[in-house]
PDB file of C-alpha atoms in Angstrom:
ATOM      1  CA  MET A 101      16.966 -11.494 -11.256  1.00 67.00           C
ATOM      2  CA  THR A 102      15.543 -14.576 -12.974  1.00 82.00           C
ATOM      3  CA  LEU A 103      12.535 -14.410 -15.300  1.00 81.00           C
ATOM      4  CA  THR A 104      10.489 -16.275 -12.682  1.00 87.00           C
ATOM      5  CA  VAL A 105      11.149 -13.619 -10.047  1.00 84.00           C
ATOM      6  CA  PHE A 106      10.692 -10.835 -12.606  1.00 84.00           C
ATOM      7  CA  PHE A 107       7.216 -11.973 -13.618  1.00 86.00           C
ATOM      8  CA  ALA A 108       6.273 -12.822 -10.029  1.00 89.00           C
ATOM      9  CA  VAL A 109       7.017  -9.243  -8.921  1.00 85.00           C
ATOM     10  CA  LEU A 110       5.103  -7.844 -11.904  1.00 87.00           C
ATOM     11  CA  CYS A 111       2.198 -10.063 -10.882  1.00 92.00           C
ATOM     12  CA  SER A 112       2.453  -8.693  -7.339  1.00 89.00           C
ATOM     13  CA  ALA A 113       2.323  -5.123  -8.664  1.00 88.00           C
ATOM     14  CA  LEU A 114      -0.748  -5.901 -10.751  1.00 92.00           C
ATOM     15  CA  LEU A 115      -2.477  -7.614  -7.813  1.00 93.00           C
ATOM     16  CA  HIS A 116      -1.841  -4.606  -5.576  1.00 90.00           C
ATOM     17  CA  ALA A 117      -3.196  -2.132  -8.110  1.00 91.00           C
ATOM     18  CA  GLY A 118      -6.103  -4.517  -8.738  1.00 91.00           C
ATOM     19  CA  TRP A 119      -7.333  -4.747  -5.142  1.00 90.00           C
ATOM     20  CA  ASN A 120      -7.024  -0.983  -4.777  1.00 91.00           C
ATOM     21  CA  SER A 121      -9.197  -0.528  -7.860  1.00 91.00           C
ATOM     22  CA  PHE A 122     -11.690  -2.995  -6.360  1.00 88.00           C
ATOM     23  CA  VAL A 123     -12.026  -0.791  -3.270  1.00 90.00           C
ATOM     24  CA  LYS A 124     -12.210   2.404  -5.329  1.00 91.00           C
ATOM     25  CA  GLY A 125     -14.819   0.939  -7.680  1.00 88.00           C
ATOM     26  CA  SER A 126     -17.038  -0.349  -4.874  1.00 88.00           C
ATOM     27  CA  ALA A 127     -20.179   1.544  -3.925  1.00 85.00           C
ATOM     28  CA  ARG A 128     -19.292   0.969  -0.257  1.00 89.00           C
ATOM     29  CA  LYS A 129     -15.584   1.611   0.165  1.00 91.00           C
ATOM     30  CA  ASP A 130     -15.750   0.891   3.893  1.00 91.00           C
ATOM     31  CA  LEU A 131     -17.491  -2.439   3.387  1.00 92.00           C
ATOM     32  CA  ALA A 132     -15.119  -3.472   0.592  1.00 91.00           C
ATOM     33  CA  THR A 133     -12.047  -2.637   2.692  1.00 92.00           C
ATOM     34  CA  PHE A 134     -13.434  -4.411   5.758  1.00 93.00           C
ATOM     35  CA  SER A 135     -14.274  -7.559   3.790  1.00 93.00           C
ATOM     36  CA  LEU A 136     -10.777  -7.689   2.249  1.00 93.00           C
ATOM     37  CA  VAL A 137      -9.092  -7.427   5.640  1.00 94.00           C
ATOM     38  CA  LEU A 138     -11.218 -10.265   7.016  1.00 94.00           C
ATOM     39  CA  ALA A 139     -10.574 -12.328   3.875  1.00 94.00           C
ATOM     40  CA  HIS A 140      -6.858 -12.289   4.741  1.00 94.00           C
ATOM     41  CA  VAL A 141      -7.490 -14.541   7.730  1.00 95.00           C
ATOM     42  CA  PRO A 142      -8.015 -17.945   6.018  1.00 94.00           C
ATOM     43  CA  ILE A 143      -4.845 -17.463   3.964  1.00 94.00           C
ATOM     44  CA  ALA A 144      -2.945 -16.160   6.986  1.00 95.00           C
ATOM     45  CA  VAL A 145      -3.933 -19.259   8.970  1.00 96.00           C
ATOM     46  CA  ILE A 146      -2.373 -21.396   6.249  1.00 95.00           C
ATOM     47  CA  GLY A 147       0.750 -19.238   6.470  1.00 94.00           C
ATOM     48  CA  VAL A 148       0.891 -19.706  10.251  1.00 96.00           C
ATOM     49  CA  VAL A 149       0.603 -23.484   9.938  1.00 96.00           C
ATOM     50  CA  ALA A 150       3.209 -23.655   7.173  1.00 94.00           C
ATOM     51  CA  SER A 151       5.749 -21.403   8.933  1.00 93.00           C
ATOM     52  CA  PRO A 152       7.758 -21.649  12.140  1.00 95.00           C
ATOM     53  CA  LEU A 153       6.763 -19.430  15.060  1.00 95.00           C
ATOM     54  CA  PRO A 154       8.384 -15.984  14.706  1.00 94.00           C
ATOM     55  CA  ASP A 155      11.110 -15.151  17.201  1.00 95.00           C
ATOM     56  CA  ALA A 156       9.673 -13.678  20.399  1.00 96.00           C
ATOM     57  CA  ALA A 157      11.712 -10.513  19.861  1.00 96.00           C
ATOM     58  CA  SER A 158       9.506  -9.710  16.845  1.00 94.00           C
ATOM     59  CA  PHE A 159       6.168  -9.839  18.717  1.00 96.00           C
ATOM     60  CA  ALA A 160       6.211  -6.093  19.435  1.00 97.00           C
ATOM     61  CA  TYR A 161       6.737  -5.453  15.713  1.00 95.00           C
ATOM     62  CA  VAL A 162       3.762  -7.675  14.892  1.00 96.00           C
ATOM     63  CA  LEU A 163       1.605  -5.616  17.257  1.00 97.00           C
ATOM     64  CA  VAL A 164       2.770  -2.203  16.039  1.00 97.00           C
ATOM     65  CA  GLY A 165       2.688  -3.331  12.414  1.00 94.00           C
ATOM     66  CA  ALA A 166      -0.919  -4.537  12.754  1.00 96.00           C
ATOM     67  CA  LEU A 167      -1.973  -1.178  14.227  1.00 97.00           C
ATOM     68  CA  LEU A 168      -0.234   0.706  11.409  1.00 96.00           C
ATOM     69  CA  HIS A 169      -1.948  -1.478   8.805  1.00 95.00           C
ATOM     70  CA  VAL A 170      -5.327  -0.655  10.379  1.00 97.00           C
ATOM     71  CA  GLY A 171      -4.554   3.061  10.156  1.00 96.00           C
ATOM     72  CA  TYR A 172      -3.431   2.650   6.563  1.00 95.00           C
ATOM     73  CA  GLN A 173      -6.590   0.770   5.595  1.00 95.00           C
ATOM     74  CA  LEU A 174      -8.923   3.264   7.267  1.00 95.00           C
ATOM     75  CA  PHE A 175      -7.279   6.286   5.631  1.00 95.00           C
ATOM     76  CA  LEU A 176      -7.011   4.560   2.254  1.00 94.00           C
ATOM     77  CA  MET A 177     -10.739   3.794   2.449  1.00 92.00           C
ATOM     78  CA  ARG A 178     -11.567   7.435   3.198  1.00 93.00           C
ATOM     79  CA  SER A 179      -9.145   8.628   0.499  1.00 92.00           C
ATOM     80  CA  TYR A 180     -11.044   6.707  -2.157  1.00 92.00           C
ATOM     81  CA  MET A 181     -14.296   8.256  -0.943  1.00 91.00           C
ATOM     82  CA  HIS A 182     -12.981  11.683  -1.941  1.00 87.00           C
ATOM     83  CA  GLY A 183     -10.467  11.175  -4.761  1.00 86.00           C
ATOM     84  CA  ASP A 184      -9.759   9.180  -7.912  1.00 87.00           C
ATOM     85  CA  LEU A 185      -7.575   6.086  -8.040  1.00 88.00           C
ATOM     86  CA  SER A 186      -5.274   7.934 -10.456  1.00 84.00           C
ATOM     87  CA  GLN A 187      -4.830  10.682  -7.843  1.00 84.00           C
ATOM     88  CA  ILE A 188      -4.739   8.782  -4.539  1.00 88.00           C
ATOM     89  CA  TYR A 189      -2.657   5.730  -5.459  1.00 88.00           C
ATOM     90  CA  PRO A 190       0.423   7.512  -6.920  1.00 85.00           C
ATOM     91  CA  LEU A 191       0.432  10.046  -4.083  1.00 84.00           C
ATOM     92  CA  ALA A 192       0.233   7.465  -1.302  1.00 86.00           C
ATOM     93  CA  ARG A 193       2.756   5.094  -2.886  1.00 83.00           C
ATOM     94  CA  GLY A 194       5.093   7.897  -3.984  1.00 79.00           C
ATOM     95  CA  LEU A 195       5.241   9.622  -0.617  1.00 80.00           C
ATOM     96  CA  SER A 196       6.334   6.472   1.203  1.00 76.00           C
ATOM     97  CA  PRO A 197       9.899   6.154  -0.191  1.00 72.00           C
ATOM     98  CA  VAL A 198      10.510   9.853   0.441  1.00 76.00           C
ATOM     99  CA  LEU A 199       9.541   9.530   4.103  1.00 80.00           C
ATOM    100  CA  ILE A 200      11.486   6.290   4.542  1.00 74.00           C
ATOM    101  CA  THR A 201      14.576   7.889   3.009  1.00 73.00           C
ATOM    102  CA  LEU A 202      14.269  10.979   5.217  1.00 77.00           C
ATOM    103  CA  VAL A 203      13.845   8.848   8.359  1.00 76.00           C
ATOM    104  CA  SER A 204      16.897   6.817   7.365  1.00 71.00           C
ATOM    105  CA  LEU A 205      18.846  10.020   6.798  1.00 74.00           C
ATOM    106  CA  VAL A 206      17.883  11.794  10.041  1.00 77.00           C
ATOM    107  CA  PHE A 207      17.610   8.941  12.545  1.00 75.00           C
ATOM    108  CA  LEU A 208      19.663   6.111  11.050  1.00 66.00           C
ATOM    109  CA  LYS A 209      22.440   8.376   9.718  1.00 68.00           C
ATOM    110  CA  VAL A 210      22.246   6.808   6.270  1.00 66.00           C
ATOM    111  CA  HIS A 211      24.243   8.540   3.538  1.00 72.00           C
ATOM    112  CA  LEU A 212      22.281   9.593   0.445  1.00 70.00           C
ATOM    113  CA  GLY A 213      23.869   9.343  -2.974  1.00 77.00           C
ATOM    114  CA  PRO A 214      23.201  11.618  -5.964  1.00 82.00           C
ATOM    115  CA  ILE A 215      20.590   9.228  -7.417  1.00 80.00           C
ATOM    116  CA  GLU A 216      18.572   9.149  -4.197  1.00 75.00           C
ATOM    117  CA  LEU A 217      18.711  12.922  -3.786  1.00 77.00           C
ATOM    118  CA  ALA A 218      17.549  13.366  -7.382  1.00 83.00           C
ATOM    119  CA  ALA A 219      14.768  10.835  -6.789  1.00 79.00           C
ATOM    120  CA  ILE A 220      13.461  12.736  -3.766  1.00 78.00           C
ATOM    121  CA  ALA A 221      13.462  15.987  -5.740  1.00 82.00           C
ATOM    122  CA  ILE A 222      11.571  14.400  -8.651  1.00 84.00           C
ATOM    123  CA  ILE A 223       8.945  12.830  -6.361  1.00 79.00           C
ATOM    124  CA  ALA A 224       8.552  16.116  -4.471  1.00 78.00           C
ATOM    125  CA  ILE A 225       7.858  17.947  -7.750  1.00 83.00           C
ATOM    126  CA  GLY A 226       5.267  15.320  -8.738  1.00 81.00           C
ATOM    127  CA  ILE A 227       3.567  15.514  -5.344  1.00 78.00           C
ATOM    128  CA  ALA A 228       3.555  19.333  -5.489  1.00 76.00           C
ATOM    129  CA  MET A 229       1.874  19.170  -8.898  1.00 78.00           C
ATOM    130  CA  GLN A 230      -0.780  16.818  -7.522  1.00 72.00           C
ATOM    131  CA  ALA A 231      -1.303  19.110  -4.530  1.00 69.00           C
ATOM    132  CA  LYS A 232      -1.715  22.134  -6.800  1.00 70.00           C
ATOM    133  CA  SER A 233      -4.231  20.240  -8.916  1.00 69.00           C
ATOM    134  CA  ALA A 234      -6.215  19.165  -5.837  1.00 64.00           C
ATOM    135  CA  TRP A 235      -6.206  22.740  -4.504  1.00 63.00           C
ATOM    136  CA  HIS A 236      -7.485  24.242  -7.754  1.00 62.00           C
ATOM    137  CA  SER A 237     -10.193  21.570  -8.025  1.00 63.00           C
ATOM    138  CA  ARG A 238     -11.216  22.344  -4.423  1.00 62.00           C
ATOM    139  CA  ASN A 239     -10.533  18.739  -3.457  1.00 66.00           C
ATOM    140  CA  SER A 240      -7.735  19.356  -0.978  1.00 76.00           C
ATOM    141  CA  GLN A 241      -9.268  16.814   1.411  1.00 84.00           C
ATOM    142  CA  SER A 242      -8.349  13.975  -0.957  1.00 82.00           C
ATOM    143  CA  PHE A 243      -4.737  15.155  -1.022  1.00 83.00           C
ATOM    144  CA  ILE A 244      -4.555  15.356   2.784  1.00 89.00           C
ATOM    145  CA  LEU A 245      -6.038  11.869   3.179  1.00 91.00           C
ATOM    146  CA  ALA A 246      -3.655  10.429   0.574  1.00 88.00           C
ATOM    147  CA  PHE A 247      -0.753  12.159   2.320  1.00 89.00           C
ATOM    148  CA  VAL A 248      -1.647  10.571   5.677  1.00 94.00           C
ATOM    149  CA  THR A 249      -2.103   7.208   3.928  1.00 93.00           C
ATOM    150  CA  GLY A 250       1.437   7.527   2.572  1.00 89.00           C
ATOM    151  CA  CYS A 251       2.702   8.211   6.093  1.00 91.00           C
ATOM    152  CA  PHE A 252       1.130   4.959   7.288  1.00 93.00           C
ATOM    153  CA  ILE A 253       2.663   3.077   4.337  1.00 87.00           C
ATOM    154  CA  ALA A 254       6.102   4.402   5.283  1.00 85.00           C
ATOM    155  CA  GLY A 255       5.501   3.468   8.920  1.00 88.00           C
ATOM    156  CA  TYR A 256       4.430  -0.104   8.337  1.00 88.00           C
ATOM    157  CA  SER A 257       7.143  -0.602   5.704  1.00 82.00           C
ATOM    158  CA  LEU A 258       9.842   0.274   8.221  1.00 82.00           C
ATOM    159  CA  VAL A 259       8.254  -1.785  11.011  1.00 88.00           C
ATOM    160  CA  ASP A 260       7.467  -4.814   8.836  1.00 86.00           C
ATOM    161  CA  GLY A 261      10.882  -4.845   7.198  1.00 80.00           C
ATOM    162  CA  THR A 262      12.653  -4.793  10.564  1.00 84.00           C
ATOM    163  CA  GLY A 263      10.215  -7.183  12.232  1.00 88.00           C
ATOM    164  CA  ALA A 264      10.363  -9.790   9.467  1.00 86.00           C
ATOM    165  CA  ARG A 265      14.161  -9.933   9.700  1.00 84.00           C
ATOM    166  CA  ILE A 266      14.022 -10.321  13.488  1.00 90.00           C
ATOM    167  CA  ALA A 267      11.247 -12.925  13.227  1.00 91.00           C
ATOM    168  CA  GLY A 268      13.347 -15.253  11.083  1.00 89.00           C
ATOM    169  CA  THR A 269      10.286 -16.086   8.973  1.00 90.00           C
ATOM    170  CA  ALA A 270       8.838 -13.453   6.680  1.00 87.00           C
ATOM    171  CA  LEU A 271       5.684 -15.424   5.872  1.00 90.00           C
ATOM    172  CA  GLY A 272       5.083 -16.348   9.501  1.00 93.00           C
ATOM    173  CA  PHE A 273       5.564 -12.739  10.579  1.00 93.00           C
ATOM    174  CA  TYR A 274       3.119 -11.369   7.990  1.00 93.00           C
ATOM    175  CA  SER A 275       0.585 -14.138   8.632  1.00 95.00           C
ATOM    176  CA  TRP A 276       0.400 -13.395  12.366  1.00 97.00           C
ATOM    177  CA  LEU A 277       0.295  -9.676  11.609  1.00 95.00           C
ATOM    178  CA  SER A 278      -2.625 -10.191   9.195  1.00 96.00           C
ATOM    179  CA  ILE A 279      -4.632 -12.121  11.780  1.00 97.00           C
ATOM    180  CA  LEU A 280      -4.033  -9.448  14.415  1.00 97.00           C
ATOM    181  CA  ASN A 281      -4.847  -6.763  11.835  1.00 97.00           C
ATOM    182  CA  ALA A 282      -8.224  -8.419  11.192  1.00 97.00           C
ATOM    183  CA  ILE A 283      -8.955  -8.658  14.928  1.00 97.00           C
ATOM    184  CA  PHE A 284      -8.171  -4.974  15.466  1.00 97.00           C
ATOM    185  CA  MET A 285     -10.250  -3.953  12.451  1.00 96.00           C
ATOM    186  CA  LEU A 286     -13.177  -6.085  13.628  1.00 96.00           C
ATOM    187  CA  ALA A 287     -13.004  -4.519  17.096  1.00 96.00           C
ATOM    188  CA  TYR A 288     -12.834  -1.014  15.623  1.00 96.00           C
ATOM    189  CA  MET A 289     -15.830  -1.601  13.367  1.00 94.00           C
ATOM    190  CA  ALA A 290     -17.804  -3.226  16.197  1.00 94.00           C
ATOM    191  CA  ILE A 291     -17.354  -0.061  18.268  1.00 95.00           C
ATOM    192  CA  THR A 292     -17.662   2.627  15.595  1.00 94.00           C
ATOM    193  CA  LYS A 293     -19.717   1.048  12.786  1.00 92.00           C
ATOM    194  CA  PRO A 294     -21.649  -1.996  14.031  1.00 93.00           C
ATOM    195  CA  ALA A 295     -23.990  -1.695  11.036  1.00 92.00           C
ATOM    196  CA  LEU A 296     -21.037  -2.509   8.803  1.00 91.00           C
ATOM    197  CA  ILE A 297     -20.664  -5.905  10.453  1.00 92.00           C
ATOM    198  CA  ARG A 298     -24.355  -6.614   9.899  1.00 92.00           C
ATOM    199  CA  ALA A 299     -23.911  -5.678   6.230  1.00 91.00           C
ATOM    200  CA  LEU A 300     -21.133  -8.239   5.656  1.00 90.00           C
ATOM    201  CA  PRO A 301     -23.492 -11.027   4.483  1.00 87.00           C
ATOM    202  CA  GLY A 302     -24.401  -8.786   1.548  1.00 84.00           C
ATOM    203  CA  VAL A 303     -20.824  -8.742   0.261  1.00 84.00           C
ATOM    204  CA  SER A 304     -20.041 -11.022  -2.668  1.00 82.00           C
ATOM    205  CA  LEU A 305     -18.085 -13.920  -1.173  1.00 84.00           C
ATOM    206  CA  VAL A 306     -16.237 -14.462  -4.436  1.00 85.00           C
ATOM    207  CA  ASN A 307     -15.157 -10.805  -4.641  1.00 83.00           C
ATOM    208  CA  ALA A 308     -14.052 -10.761  -1.009  1.00 85.00           C
ATOM    209  CA  ILE A 309     -12.020 -13.958  -1.374  1.00 87.00           C
ATOM    210  CA  LEU A 310     -10.411 -12.885  -4.645  1.00 87.00           C
ATOM    211  CA  GLY A 311      -9.655  -9.397  -3.327  1.00 86.00           C
ATOM    212  CA  GLY A 312      -8.338 -10.688  -0.006  1.00 88.00           C
ATOM    213  CA  ALA A 313      -6.198 -13.331  -1.681  1.00 89.00           C
ATOM    214  CA  GLY A 314      -4.847 -10.769  -4.141  1.00 89.00           C
ATOM    215  CA  SER A 315      -4.006  -8.328  -1.347  1.00 89.00           C
ATOM    216  CA  PHE A 316      -2.304 -10.962   0.813  1.00 90.00           C
ATOM    217  CA  CYS A 317      -0.395 -12.598  -2.044  1.00 90.00           C
ATOM    218  CA  ALA A 318       0.784  -9.250  -3.443  1.00 90.00           C
ATOM    219  CA  TYR A 319       2.715  -8.598  -0.242  1.00 83.00           C
ATOM    220  CA  ALA A 320       3.807 -12.211   0.278  1.00 82.00           C
ATOM    221  CA  ILE A 321       5.278 -12.396  -3.238  1.00 87.00           C
ATOM    222  CA  VAL A 322       7.399  -9.312  -2.615  1.00 81.00           C
ATOM    223  CA  ILE A 323       8.738 -10.813   0.619  1.00 75.00           C
ATOM    224  CA  TRP A 324       9.630 -14.034  -1.220  1.00 79.00           C
ATOM    225  CA  ALA A 325      11.197 -12.168  -4.150  1.00 81.00           C
ATOM    226  CA  CYS A 326      13.485 -10.266  -1.781  1.00 70.00           C
ATOM    227  CA  THR A 327      15.030 -13.606  -0.798  1.00 69.00           C
ATOM    228  CA  GLN A 328      15.664 -14.463  -4.449  1.00 78.00           C
ATOM    229  CA  ALA A 329      16.982 -11.206  -5.923  1.00 73.00           C
ATOM    230  CA  PRO A 330      18.519  -7.879  -4.799  1.00 66.00           C
ATOM    231  CA  ILE A 331      15.992  -5.972  -2.694  1.00 62.00           C
ATOM    232  CA  ALA A 332      16.609  -2.738  -4.622  1.00 58.00           C
ATOM    233  CA  LEU A 333      15.692  -4.385  -7.927  1.00 65.00           C
ATOM    234  CA  VAL A 334      12.602  -6.036  -6.434  1.00 70.00           C
ATOM    235  CA  SER A 335      11.432  -2.777  -4.857  1.00 68.00           C
ATOM    236  CA  ALA A 336      11.960  -0.791  -8.043  1.00 65.00           C
ATOM    237  CA  LEU A 337      10.039  -3.283 -10.164  1.00 74.00           C
ATOM    238  CA  ARG A 338       7.298  -3.493  -7.522  1.00 76.00           C
ATOM    239  CA  GLU A 339       6.508   0.196  -7.961  1.00 72.00           C
ATOM    240  CA  SER A 340       5.283  -0.522 -11.480  1.00 76.00           C
ATOM    241  CA  SER A 341       1.985  -0.899  -9.614  1.00 84.00           C
ATOM    242  CA  ILE A 342       1.625   2.893  -9.978  1.00 83.00           C
ATOM    243  CA  LEU A 343       1.506   2.518 -13.764  1.00 84.00           C
ATOM    244  CA  PHE A 344      -0.878  -0.454 -13.511  1.00 87.00           C
ATOM    245  CA  ALA A 345      -3.151   1.660 -11.303  1.00 88.00           C
ATOM    246  CA  ILE A 346      -3.197   4.453 -13.903  1.00 86.00           C
ATOM    247  CA  LEU A 347      -4.128   2.010 -16.680  1.00 87.00           C
ATOM    248  CA  ILE A 348      -6.902   0.480 -14.557  1.00 92.00           C
ATOM    249  CA  ALA A 349      -8.171   3.938 -13.598  1.00 90.00           C
ATOM    250  CA  ARG A 350      -8.329   5.037 -17.229  1.00 87.00           C
ATOM    251  CA  PHE A 351      -9.640   1.940 -18.980  1.00 88.00           C
ATOM    252  CA  VAL A 352     -11.615   0.102 -16.257  1.00 90.00           C
ATOM    253  CA  LEU A 353     -12.860   2.840 -13.927  1.00 90.00           C
ATOM    254  CA  LYS A 354     -13.106   5.327 -16.831  1.00 90.00           C
ATOM    255  CA  GLU A 355     -11.448   8.157 -14.898  1.00 88.00           C
ATOM    256  CA  GLN A 356     -10.526  11.280 -16.823  1.00 84.00           C
ATOM    257  CA  ILE A 357      -6.762  11.712 -16.570  1.00 81.00           C
ATOM    258  CA  THR A 358      -5.512  15.131 -17.596  1.00 79.00           C
ATOM    259  CA  ARG A 359      -2.059  15.771 -19.041  1.00 82.00           C
ATOM    260  CA  HIS A 360      -1.163  17.615 -15.845  1.00 78.00           C
ATOM    261  CA  ARG A 361      -2.028  14.591 -13.685  1.00 78.00           C
ATOM    262  CA  MET A 362      -0.307  12.197 -16.094  1.00 83.00           C
ATOM    263  CA  LEU A 363       2.881  14.269 -15.921  1.00 84.00           C
ATOM    264  CA  ALA A 364       2.717  14.368 -12.107  1.00 81.00           C
ATOM    265  CA  VAL A 365       2.183  10.604 -11.923  1.00 80.00           C
ATOM    266  CA  SER A 366       5.058   9.984 -14.347  1.00 84.00           C
ATOM    267  CA  LEU A 367       7.380  12.095 -12.191  1.00 84.00           C
ATOM    268  CA  ILE A 368       6.344  10.245  -9.026  1.00 79.00           C
ATOM    269  CA  ALA A 369       6.781   6.826 -10.659  1.00 81.00           C
ATOM    270  CA  THR A 370      10.189   7.784 -12.070  1.00 83.00           C
ATOM    271  CA  GLY A 371      11.334   9.146  -8.719  1.00 80.00           C
ATOM    272  CA  VAL A 372      10.164   6.062  -6.852  1.00 74.00           C
ATOM    273  CA  VAL A 373      12.081   3.727  -9.179  1.00 76.00           C
ATOM    274  CA  LEU A 374      15.224   5.880  -8.915  1.00 78.00           C
ATOM    275  CA  SER A 375      14.968   5.943  -5.106  1.00 69.00           C
ATOM    276  CA  ARG A 376      14.873   2.148  -5.020  1.00 66.00           C
ATOM    277  CA  LEU A 377      17.696   1.679  -7.507  1.00 68.00           C
ATOM    278  CA  GLY A 378      19.817   4.223  -5.646  1.00 64.00           C
ATOM    279  CA  HIS A 379      20.165   1.982  -2.575  1.00 58.00           C
TER     280      HIS A 379
END
């Protein structure tokens, strides 16, 4: 992995943690999430123009992927209404590799090595510690929402990874998916929360553009990096976003992070990196 790719992936991790902290720190989590999704569109249009049309065999993956992204965004939004960034983000991101590994094991008959098995055990311990903390603080709803969010992350990761390979153009695939994602989200909000659409003019255009660009580029950089370096190394480095999120939560959002939560987060982050390096 070259230094250029190394720093690009670190930048991606920081961008991802950054836009999550933007949503968490917003007074209206639903409005912030909605504006970010819509802000993807101008950048996605550029991606569509600059990329070849994805292979027709990938169209179903674009559709399913867009629906999974909508589910992820809606549950992430609700998660941040009930829990801290330092609680929700590590749980949602940490659960994903466990689920992906289990799906690969059960349905794809993938063999797990000692490192991957150890990684799953470490993540499971970290998640159990977070669950215990949420239960004792009578905030089990935040844990449940973060858990479902992690399920959506695992789902779209599997679909997007397969679809992008079939499409023959990673950027083109994600650009079309982002546009469809925005259309679905707009339709959902028009039916369930029409007042949210009317509130859009009150959103800071600068914040929406910066947040949307950061969200889109964070994912696009990872896709590019995977063509330049081993996917396992890219994925492992990408999960440094968990540590960035903790730093932002503590020093920007001023969240109180107990030793118990810090230990749980450290276990999840360690397990995630091991699970990626074990491939």
